[in-house]
Coordinates of C-alpha atoms and ligand atoms in Angstrom, one line a residue:
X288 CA 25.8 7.9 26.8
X289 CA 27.9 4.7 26.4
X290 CA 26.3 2.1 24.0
X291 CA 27.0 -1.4 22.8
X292 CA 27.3 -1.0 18.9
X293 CA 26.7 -4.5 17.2
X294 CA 29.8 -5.8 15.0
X295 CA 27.7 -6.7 12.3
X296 CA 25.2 -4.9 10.0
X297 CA 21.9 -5.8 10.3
X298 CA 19.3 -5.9 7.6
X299 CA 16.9 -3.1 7.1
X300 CA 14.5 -3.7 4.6
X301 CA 11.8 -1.7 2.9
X302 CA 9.0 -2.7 1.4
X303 CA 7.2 -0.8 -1.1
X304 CA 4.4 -1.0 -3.5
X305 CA 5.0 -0.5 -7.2
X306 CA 2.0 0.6 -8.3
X307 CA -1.6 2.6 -6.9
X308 CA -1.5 0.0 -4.1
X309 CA -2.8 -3.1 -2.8
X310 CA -0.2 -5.2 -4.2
X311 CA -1.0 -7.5 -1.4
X312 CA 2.3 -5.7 0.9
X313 CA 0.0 -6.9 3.8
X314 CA 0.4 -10.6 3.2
X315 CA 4.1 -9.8 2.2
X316 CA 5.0 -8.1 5.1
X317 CA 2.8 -10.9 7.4
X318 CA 5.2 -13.5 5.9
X319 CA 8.5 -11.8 6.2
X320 CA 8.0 -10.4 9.3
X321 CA 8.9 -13.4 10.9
X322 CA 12.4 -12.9 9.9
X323 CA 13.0 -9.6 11.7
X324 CA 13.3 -8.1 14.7
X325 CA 11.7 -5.0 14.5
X326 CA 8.6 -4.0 12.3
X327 CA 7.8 -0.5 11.2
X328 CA 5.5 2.1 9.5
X329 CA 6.6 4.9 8.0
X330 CA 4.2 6.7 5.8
X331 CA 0.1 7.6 5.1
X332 CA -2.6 6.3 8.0
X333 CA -6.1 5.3 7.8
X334 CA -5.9 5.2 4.1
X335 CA -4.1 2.6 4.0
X336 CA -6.0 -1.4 4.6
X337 CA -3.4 -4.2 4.9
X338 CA -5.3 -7.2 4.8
X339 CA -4.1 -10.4 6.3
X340 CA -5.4 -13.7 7.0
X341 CA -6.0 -15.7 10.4
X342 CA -7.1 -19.1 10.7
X343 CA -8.6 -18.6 6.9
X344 CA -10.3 -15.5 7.8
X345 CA -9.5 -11.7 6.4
X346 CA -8.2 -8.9 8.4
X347 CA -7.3 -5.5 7.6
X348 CA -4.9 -3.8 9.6
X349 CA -4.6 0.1 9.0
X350 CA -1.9 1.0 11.0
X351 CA -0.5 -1.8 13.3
X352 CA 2.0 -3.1 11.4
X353 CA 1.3 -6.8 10.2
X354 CA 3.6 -8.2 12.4
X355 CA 1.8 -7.9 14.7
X356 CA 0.7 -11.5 15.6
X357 CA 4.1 -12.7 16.1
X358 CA 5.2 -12.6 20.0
X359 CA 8.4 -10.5 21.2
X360 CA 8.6 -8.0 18.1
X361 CA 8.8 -4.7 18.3
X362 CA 6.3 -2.7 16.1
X363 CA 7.0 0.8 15.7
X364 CA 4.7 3.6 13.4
X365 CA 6.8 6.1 12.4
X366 CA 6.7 10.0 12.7
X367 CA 5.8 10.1 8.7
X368 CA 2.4 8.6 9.5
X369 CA -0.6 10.1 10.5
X370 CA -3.9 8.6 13.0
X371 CA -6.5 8.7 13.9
X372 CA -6.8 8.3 17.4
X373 CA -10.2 7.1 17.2
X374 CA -9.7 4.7 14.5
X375 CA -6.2 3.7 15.9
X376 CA -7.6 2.9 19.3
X377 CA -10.2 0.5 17.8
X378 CA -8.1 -1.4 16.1
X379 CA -5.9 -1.5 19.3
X380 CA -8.6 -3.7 21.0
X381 CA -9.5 -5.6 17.5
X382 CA -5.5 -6.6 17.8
X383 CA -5.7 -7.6 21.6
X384 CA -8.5 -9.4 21.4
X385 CA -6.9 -11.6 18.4
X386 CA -3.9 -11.7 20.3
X387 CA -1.5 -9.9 19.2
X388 CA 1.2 -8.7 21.3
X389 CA 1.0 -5.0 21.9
X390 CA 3.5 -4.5 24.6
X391 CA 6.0 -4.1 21.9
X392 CA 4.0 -1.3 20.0
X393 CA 5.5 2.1 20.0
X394 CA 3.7 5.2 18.1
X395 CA 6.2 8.1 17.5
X396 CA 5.5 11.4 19.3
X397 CA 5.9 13.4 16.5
X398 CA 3.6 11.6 14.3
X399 CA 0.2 14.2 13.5
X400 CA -3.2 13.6 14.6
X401 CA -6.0 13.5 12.5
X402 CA -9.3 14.8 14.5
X403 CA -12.7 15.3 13.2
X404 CA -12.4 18.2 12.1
X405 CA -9.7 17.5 9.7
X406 CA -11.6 14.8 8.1
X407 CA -14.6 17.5 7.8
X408 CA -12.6 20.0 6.3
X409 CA -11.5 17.1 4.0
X410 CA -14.9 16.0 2.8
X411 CA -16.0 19.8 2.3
X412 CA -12.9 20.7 -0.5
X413 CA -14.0 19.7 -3.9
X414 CA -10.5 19.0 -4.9
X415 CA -10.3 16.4 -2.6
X416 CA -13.7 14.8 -4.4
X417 CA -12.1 15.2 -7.7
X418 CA -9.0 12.9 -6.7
X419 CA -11.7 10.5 -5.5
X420 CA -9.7 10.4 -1.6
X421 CA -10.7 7.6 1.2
X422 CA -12.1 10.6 2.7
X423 CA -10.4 9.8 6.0
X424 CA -8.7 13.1 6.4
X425 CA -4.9 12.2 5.3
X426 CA -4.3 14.6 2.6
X427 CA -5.5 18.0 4.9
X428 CA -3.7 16.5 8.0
X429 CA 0.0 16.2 6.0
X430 CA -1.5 20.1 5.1
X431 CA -1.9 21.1 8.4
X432 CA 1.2 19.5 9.0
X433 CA 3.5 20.9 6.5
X434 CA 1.1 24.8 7.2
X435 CA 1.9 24.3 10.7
X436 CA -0.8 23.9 12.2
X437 CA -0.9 20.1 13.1
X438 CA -1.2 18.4 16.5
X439 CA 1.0 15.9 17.1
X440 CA 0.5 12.7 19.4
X441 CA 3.4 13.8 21.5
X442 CA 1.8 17.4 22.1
X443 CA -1.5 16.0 23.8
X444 CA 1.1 15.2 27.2
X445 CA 0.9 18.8 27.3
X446 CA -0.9 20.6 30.1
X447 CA -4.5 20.7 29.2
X448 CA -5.1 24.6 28.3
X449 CA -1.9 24.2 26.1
X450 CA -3.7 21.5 24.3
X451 CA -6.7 23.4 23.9
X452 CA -4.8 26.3 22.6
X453 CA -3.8 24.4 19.7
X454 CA -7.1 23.2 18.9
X455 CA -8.2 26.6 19.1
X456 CA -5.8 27.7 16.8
X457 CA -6.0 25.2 14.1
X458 CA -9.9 25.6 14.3
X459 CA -9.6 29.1 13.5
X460 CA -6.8 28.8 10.3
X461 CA -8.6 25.9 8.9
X462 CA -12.2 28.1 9.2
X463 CA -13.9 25.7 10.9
X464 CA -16.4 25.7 14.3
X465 CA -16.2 23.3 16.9
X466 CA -15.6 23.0 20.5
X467 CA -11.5 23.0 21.4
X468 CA -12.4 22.1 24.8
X469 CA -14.1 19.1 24.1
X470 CA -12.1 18.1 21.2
X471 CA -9.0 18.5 23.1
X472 CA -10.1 16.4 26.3
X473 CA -11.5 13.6 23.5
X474 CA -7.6 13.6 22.4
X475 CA -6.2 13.3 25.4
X476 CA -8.6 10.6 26.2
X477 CA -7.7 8.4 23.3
X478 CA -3.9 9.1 23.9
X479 CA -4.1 8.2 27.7
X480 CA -5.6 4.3 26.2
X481 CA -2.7 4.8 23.7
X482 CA 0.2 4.9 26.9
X483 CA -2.1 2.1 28.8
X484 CA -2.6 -0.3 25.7
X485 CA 0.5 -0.5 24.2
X486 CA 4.4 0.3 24.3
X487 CA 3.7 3.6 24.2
X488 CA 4.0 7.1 22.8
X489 CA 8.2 7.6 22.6
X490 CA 10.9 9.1 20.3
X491 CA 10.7 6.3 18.0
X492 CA 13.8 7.6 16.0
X493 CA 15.8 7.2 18.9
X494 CA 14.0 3.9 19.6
X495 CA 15.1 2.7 16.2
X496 CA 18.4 3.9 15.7
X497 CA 19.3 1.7 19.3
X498 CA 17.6 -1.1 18.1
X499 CA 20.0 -1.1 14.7
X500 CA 23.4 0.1 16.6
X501 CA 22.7 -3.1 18.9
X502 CA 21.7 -5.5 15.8
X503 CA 18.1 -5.5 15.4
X504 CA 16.8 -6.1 11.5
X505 CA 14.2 -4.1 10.7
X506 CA 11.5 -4.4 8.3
X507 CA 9.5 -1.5 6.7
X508 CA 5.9 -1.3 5.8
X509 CA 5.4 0.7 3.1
X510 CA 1.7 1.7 2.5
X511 CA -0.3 2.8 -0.6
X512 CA 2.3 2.7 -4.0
X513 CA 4.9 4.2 -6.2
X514 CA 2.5 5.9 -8.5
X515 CA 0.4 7.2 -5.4
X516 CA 3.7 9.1 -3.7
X517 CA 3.3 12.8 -3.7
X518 CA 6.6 13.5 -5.8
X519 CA 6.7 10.8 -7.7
X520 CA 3.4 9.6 -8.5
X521 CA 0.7 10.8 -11.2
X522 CA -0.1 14.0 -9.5
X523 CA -2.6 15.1 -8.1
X524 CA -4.2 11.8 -8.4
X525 CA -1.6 11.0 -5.3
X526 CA -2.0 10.3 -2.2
X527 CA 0.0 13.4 0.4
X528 CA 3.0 11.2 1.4
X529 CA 6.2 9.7 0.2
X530 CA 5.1 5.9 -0.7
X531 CA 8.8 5.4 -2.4
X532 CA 11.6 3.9 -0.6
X533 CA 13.2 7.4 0.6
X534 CA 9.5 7.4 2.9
X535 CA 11.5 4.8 5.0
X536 CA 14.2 7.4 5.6
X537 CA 12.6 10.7 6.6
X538 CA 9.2 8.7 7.8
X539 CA 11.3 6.9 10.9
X540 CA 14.3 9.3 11.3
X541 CA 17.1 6.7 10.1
X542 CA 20.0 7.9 7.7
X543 CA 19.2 6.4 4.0
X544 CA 22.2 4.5 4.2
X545 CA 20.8 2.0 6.8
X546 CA 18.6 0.0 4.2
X547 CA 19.9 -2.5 3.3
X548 CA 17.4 -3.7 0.8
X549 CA 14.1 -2.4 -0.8
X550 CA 11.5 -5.4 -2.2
X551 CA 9.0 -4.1 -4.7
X552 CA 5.6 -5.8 -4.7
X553 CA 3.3 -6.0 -7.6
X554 CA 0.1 -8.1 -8.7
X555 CA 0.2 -10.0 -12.0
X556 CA -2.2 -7.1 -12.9
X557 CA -2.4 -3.5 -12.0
X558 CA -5.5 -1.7 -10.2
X559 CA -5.8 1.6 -9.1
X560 CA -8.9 2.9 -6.9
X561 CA -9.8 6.9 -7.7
X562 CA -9.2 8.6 -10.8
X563 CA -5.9 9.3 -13.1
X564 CA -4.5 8.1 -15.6
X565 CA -4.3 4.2 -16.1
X566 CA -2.9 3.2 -19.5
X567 CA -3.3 -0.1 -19.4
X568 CA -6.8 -0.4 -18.2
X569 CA -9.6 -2.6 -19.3
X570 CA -12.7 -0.8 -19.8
X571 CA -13.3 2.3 -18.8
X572 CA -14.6 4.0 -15.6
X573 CA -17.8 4.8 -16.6
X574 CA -18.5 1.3 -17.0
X575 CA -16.9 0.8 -13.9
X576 CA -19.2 3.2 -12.0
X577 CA -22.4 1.2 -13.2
X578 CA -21.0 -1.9 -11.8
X579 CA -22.4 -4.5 -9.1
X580 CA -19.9 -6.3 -7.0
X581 CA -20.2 -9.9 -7.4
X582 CA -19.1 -12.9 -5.7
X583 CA -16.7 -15.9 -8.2
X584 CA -19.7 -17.9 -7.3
X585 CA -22.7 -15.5 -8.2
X586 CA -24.9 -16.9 -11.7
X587 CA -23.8 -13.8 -13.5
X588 CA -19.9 -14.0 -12.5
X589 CA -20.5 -17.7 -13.8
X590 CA -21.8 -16.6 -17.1
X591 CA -18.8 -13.9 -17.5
X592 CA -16.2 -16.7 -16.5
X593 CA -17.9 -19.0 -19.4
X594 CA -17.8 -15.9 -21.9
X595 CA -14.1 -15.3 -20.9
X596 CA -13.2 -19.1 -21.4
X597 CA -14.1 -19.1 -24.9
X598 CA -12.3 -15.8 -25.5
X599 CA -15.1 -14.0 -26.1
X600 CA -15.4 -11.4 -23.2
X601 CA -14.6 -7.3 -24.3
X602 CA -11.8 -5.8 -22.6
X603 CA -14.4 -4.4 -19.9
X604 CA -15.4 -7.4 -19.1
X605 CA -11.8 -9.2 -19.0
X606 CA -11.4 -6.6 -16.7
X607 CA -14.6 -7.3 -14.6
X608 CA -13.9 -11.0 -14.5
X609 CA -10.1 -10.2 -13.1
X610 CA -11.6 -7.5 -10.0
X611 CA -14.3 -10.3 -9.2
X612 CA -11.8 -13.5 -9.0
X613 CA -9.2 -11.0 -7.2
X614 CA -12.0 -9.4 -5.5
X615 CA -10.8 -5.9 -6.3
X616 CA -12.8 -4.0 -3.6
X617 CA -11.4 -1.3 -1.5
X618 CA -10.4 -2.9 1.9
X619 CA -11.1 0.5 3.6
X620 CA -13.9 1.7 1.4
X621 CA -15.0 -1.5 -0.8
X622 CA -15.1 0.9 -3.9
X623 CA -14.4 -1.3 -7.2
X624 CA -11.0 -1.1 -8.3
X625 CA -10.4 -0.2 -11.6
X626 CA -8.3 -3.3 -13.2
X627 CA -6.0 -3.8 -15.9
X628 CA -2.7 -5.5 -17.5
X629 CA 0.8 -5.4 -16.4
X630 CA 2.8 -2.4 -17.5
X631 CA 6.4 -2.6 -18.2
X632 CA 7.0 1.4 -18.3
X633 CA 5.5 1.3 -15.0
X634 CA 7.9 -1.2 -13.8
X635 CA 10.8 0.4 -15.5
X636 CA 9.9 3.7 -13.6
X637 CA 9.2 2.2 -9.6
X638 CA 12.6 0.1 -10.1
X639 CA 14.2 3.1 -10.6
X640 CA 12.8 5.6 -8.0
X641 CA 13.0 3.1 -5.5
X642 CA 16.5 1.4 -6.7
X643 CA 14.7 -2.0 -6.0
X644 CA 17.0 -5.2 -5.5
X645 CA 14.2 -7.8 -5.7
X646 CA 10.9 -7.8 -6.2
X647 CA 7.3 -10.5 -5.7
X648 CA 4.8 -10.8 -7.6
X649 CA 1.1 -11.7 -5.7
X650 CA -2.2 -12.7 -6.9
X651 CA -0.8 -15.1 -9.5
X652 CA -3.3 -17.3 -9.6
X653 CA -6.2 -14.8 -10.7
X654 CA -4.7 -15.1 -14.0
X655 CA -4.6 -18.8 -14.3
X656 CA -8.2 -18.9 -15.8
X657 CA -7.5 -16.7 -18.6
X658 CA -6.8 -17.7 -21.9
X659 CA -4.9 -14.2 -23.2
X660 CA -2.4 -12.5 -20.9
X661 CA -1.1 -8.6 -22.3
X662 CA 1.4 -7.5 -21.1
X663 CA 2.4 -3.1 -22.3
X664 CA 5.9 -3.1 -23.7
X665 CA 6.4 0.5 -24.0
X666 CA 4.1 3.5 -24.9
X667 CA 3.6 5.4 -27.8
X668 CA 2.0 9.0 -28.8
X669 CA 1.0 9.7 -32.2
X670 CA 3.3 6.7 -33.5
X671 CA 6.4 8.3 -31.4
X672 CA 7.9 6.3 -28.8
X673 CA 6.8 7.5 -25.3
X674 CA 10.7 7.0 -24.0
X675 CA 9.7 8.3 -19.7
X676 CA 6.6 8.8 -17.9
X677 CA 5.1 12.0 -18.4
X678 CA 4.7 14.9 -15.5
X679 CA 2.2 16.4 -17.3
X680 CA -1.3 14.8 -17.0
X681 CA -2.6 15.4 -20.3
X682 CA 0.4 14.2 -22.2
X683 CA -0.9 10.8 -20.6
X684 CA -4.2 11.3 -22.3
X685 CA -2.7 10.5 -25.9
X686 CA -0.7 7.2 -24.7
X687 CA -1.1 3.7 -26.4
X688 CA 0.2 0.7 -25.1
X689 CA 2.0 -1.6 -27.2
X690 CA 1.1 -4.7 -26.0
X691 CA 2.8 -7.9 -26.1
X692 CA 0.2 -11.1 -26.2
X693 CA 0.9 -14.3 -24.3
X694 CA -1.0 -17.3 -23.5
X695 CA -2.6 -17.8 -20.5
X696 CA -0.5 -19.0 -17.2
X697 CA -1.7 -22.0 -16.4
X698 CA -2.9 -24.4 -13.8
X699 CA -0.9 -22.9 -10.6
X700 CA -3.0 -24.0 -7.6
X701 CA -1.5 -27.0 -6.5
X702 CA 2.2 -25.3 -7.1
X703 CA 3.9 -25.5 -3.7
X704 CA 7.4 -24.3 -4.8
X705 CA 8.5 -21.8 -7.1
X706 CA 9.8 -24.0 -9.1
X707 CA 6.5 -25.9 -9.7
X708 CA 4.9 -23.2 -11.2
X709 CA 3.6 -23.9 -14.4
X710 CA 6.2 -23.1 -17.6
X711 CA 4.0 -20.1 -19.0
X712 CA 3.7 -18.4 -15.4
X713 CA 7.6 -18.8 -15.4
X714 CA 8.2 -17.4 -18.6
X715 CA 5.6 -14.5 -17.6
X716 CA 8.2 -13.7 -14.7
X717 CA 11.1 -14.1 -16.6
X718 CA 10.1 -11.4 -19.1
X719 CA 8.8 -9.0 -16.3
X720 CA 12.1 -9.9 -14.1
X721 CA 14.4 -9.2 -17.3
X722 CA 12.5 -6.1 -18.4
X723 CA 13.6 -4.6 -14.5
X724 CA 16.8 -5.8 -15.0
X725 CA 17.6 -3.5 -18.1
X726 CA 16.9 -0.5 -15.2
X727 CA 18.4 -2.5 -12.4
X728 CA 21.3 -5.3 -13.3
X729 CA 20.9 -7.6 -10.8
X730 CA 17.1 -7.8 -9.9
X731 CA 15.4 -10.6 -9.3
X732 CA 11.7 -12.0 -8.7
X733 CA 12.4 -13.5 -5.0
X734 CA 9.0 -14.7 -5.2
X735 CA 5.4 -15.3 -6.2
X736 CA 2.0 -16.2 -4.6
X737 CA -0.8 -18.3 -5.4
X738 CA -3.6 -17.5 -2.8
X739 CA -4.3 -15.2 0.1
X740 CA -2.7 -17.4 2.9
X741 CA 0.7 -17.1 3.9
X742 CA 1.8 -20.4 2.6
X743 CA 0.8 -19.4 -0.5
X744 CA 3.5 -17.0 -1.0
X745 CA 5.8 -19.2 -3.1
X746 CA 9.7 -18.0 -2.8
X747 CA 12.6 -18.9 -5.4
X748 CA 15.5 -20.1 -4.1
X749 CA 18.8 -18.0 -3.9
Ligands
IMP67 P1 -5.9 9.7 0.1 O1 -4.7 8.9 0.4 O2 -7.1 9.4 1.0 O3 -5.6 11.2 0.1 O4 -6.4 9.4 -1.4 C1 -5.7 9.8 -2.5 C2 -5.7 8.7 -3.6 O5 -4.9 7.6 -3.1 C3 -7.1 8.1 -3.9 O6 -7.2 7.9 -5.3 C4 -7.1 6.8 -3.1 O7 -8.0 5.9 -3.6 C5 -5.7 6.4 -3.2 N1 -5.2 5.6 -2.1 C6 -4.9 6.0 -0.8 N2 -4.6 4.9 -0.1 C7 -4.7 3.8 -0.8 C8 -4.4 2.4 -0.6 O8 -4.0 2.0 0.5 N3 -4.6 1.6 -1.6 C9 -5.0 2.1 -2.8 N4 -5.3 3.3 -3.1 C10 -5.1 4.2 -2.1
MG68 MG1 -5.0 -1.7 0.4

């Protein structure tokens, strides 16, 4: 095959989350996007809820990529993810009938399926409970997957009985009844609207590697977050998929050597949804799990802000106040996400598993209310210095942060440049940015944002 290979390098950027998610990549991604050519997904599924915002109003994207409201892009989710036809199809019509352009949205054939009966098997396992999953099936399809008995997208083209036969199969190892026949047409159903709704069901590594021999930039997705990937996270409290930067490698079939660039996204705080360990958490998950989601505006969240104002409020409640002003609720399952203070150990350690060049910082403005920003300069066990992240889950259990105290950040809402941000937010970045760059020399904070639209996203000048 003869093909026209670009003279110039073309920028293929990854995106990844630096903590247990929701570091607002959506919003990220929905702003950079623009930029690129090409816009791709490469890990986890319906776990994952990118929310974005349209005309003022929120909307979460679980596996279309969010470029997808920008016309003559090609979107492409990657062989490392897994769908839910179902679920995937849904959205399909949710994008179309915002219009977004899904003629230019490719699903890889070898990305795995999660049926019903996957998500049943899920929800029966204990362990799964324990970890506290979205109970949508991800962590038993990458097991069927890597015990080989997964279906992939690209298998339901096969004739029907063949299709069948697989069901059949992977009924029968999992332990599980149902009907193959019927579960196999419903497949083939969903992955017939799949072909007619969208670019269609193709080789998307060879799709991809074209699109960067001829020039295209690319821009990776990453979902979920550093601490969630299945290596590199705090197992088992993981998620089942590579949420670090190599994801972007095996997850789309491109050599490692075509990115370019990795951007690390982080809040000004730290949540996590489900259990593990947390060091820098306020309050504790017992109080957490007696809790009432509230609106900024409710009497009681007015009460709390007043109590927090005058310095008064516990670390619990410091913590409450940050989850309602951020609204820290699950986009996929509105569970409560447990809140807390930035981490520098934490920062040290995704800088370094994902070699990050540059790195944003969202959700500034939460903090601007509070009067007392902490900030954990390093850990510490028994008065010894905690020098790495512990593997081993229970030598997190006797970890305390030493925390560094600043005041609070300041007035940021009118800020419509970087450079207007107010001096203490600054200074908040400059020790974070400085802190990276002891792990990585020439990092820097390309950007902070103020509010959930995309002008809000605040860049720094090169
Ligand atoms: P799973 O990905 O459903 O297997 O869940 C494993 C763990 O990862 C649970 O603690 C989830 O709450 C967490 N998790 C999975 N996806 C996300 C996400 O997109 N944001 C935040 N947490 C997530
Ligand atoms: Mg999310």
């Amino acid at each position: 095959m003869s093909r026209i290979i670009s003279p110039h390098t073309p920028r293929v950027t990854v995106v990844v989350g630096m903590h247990w998610g929701d570091e607002g990549k959506g919003k990220v991604i929905d702003y950079l996007a623009e930029k690129y050519d090409v816009i791709a997904r490469c890990q986890g599924g319906p776990n994952a809820g990118h929310t974005i915002y349209r005309g003022g109003k929120p909307f979460v994207l679980q596996l279309v990529p969010s470029g997808i409201f920008y016309p003559a892009k090609t979107e492409i989710i990657g062989n490392g993810t897994v769908i839910n036809l179902n679920l995937f199809c849904e959205e399909v019509k949710k994008v179309r009938e915002l219009g977004g352009n899904l003629s230019g949205l490719y699903v890889s054939d070898r990305a795995h399926i999660i049926p019903q009966y996957i998500i049943d098997k899920e929800l029966q396992r204990a362990s799964a409970k324990g970890i506290d999953t979205t109970k949508q099936g991800i962590g038993d399809s990458y097991a069927a997957k890597a015990n080989r008995i997964g279906i992939r997208v690209g298998d339901l083209a096969k004739p029907f009985s063949e299709v069948e036969a697989l069901v059949k199969n992977a009924l029968e190892e999992l332990g599980v009844s149902g009907d193959a026949k019927a579960i196999a047409e419903e497949q083939i159903r969903l992955y017939k609207f799949v072909q007619e709704n969208t670019g269609g069901v193709v080789q998307t590594s060879y799709l991809i590697n074209d699109l960067i021999d001829v020039g295209r930039s690319v821009l990776v997705e990453g979902a979920q977050g550093t601490l969630l990937d299945i290596d590199h996270g705090t197992y088992p409290y993981v998620t089942s998929s590579n949420c670090t930067a190599g994801g972007a490698a095996t997850g789309l079939g491109i050599g490692p050597d075509r990115v370019t660039d990795i951007i690390g996204i982080m809040k000004a705080y730290i949540t996590r949804v489900g259990n593990g360990p947390f060091i820098t958490e306020l309050g504790t998950p017992d109080e957490l799990a007696r809790e009432r989601a509230l609106k900024p505006d409710d009497p009681e969240a007015l009460e709390l802000r007043q109590k927090v104002l005058r310095g008064e409020a516990d670390p619990y409640e410091i913590g409450r106040y940050k989850r309602i002003l951020g609204q820290e609720f699950g986009s996929r399952t509105g569970r409560p996400r447990r809140t807390g203070w930035q981490d520098l150990m934490l920062n040290d350690y995704a800088t370094m598993v994902n070699n990050l060049n540059s790195v944003i910082v969202t959700k500034l403005d939460i903090e601007d209310e509070f009067p007392e920003l902490k900030i954990a300069v390093s850990y510490r066990t028994n008065d010894q210095k905690v020098p790495e992240l512990p593997t081993d889950l229970n030598k997190w259990k006797g970890i305390d942060p030493v925390y560094l105290s600043l005041r609070g950040l300041g007035n940021m809402r009118g800020a419509k440049s970087f450079n207007e941000l107010p001096d203490q937010a600054l200074s908040f970045l400059e020790i974070l940015e400085s802190s990276m760059r002891m792990r990585k020399k020439n990092l820097r904070i390309i950007g902070a944002s103020v509010g959930p639209e995309r002008e809000h996203l605040l860049m720094r000048a090169a």
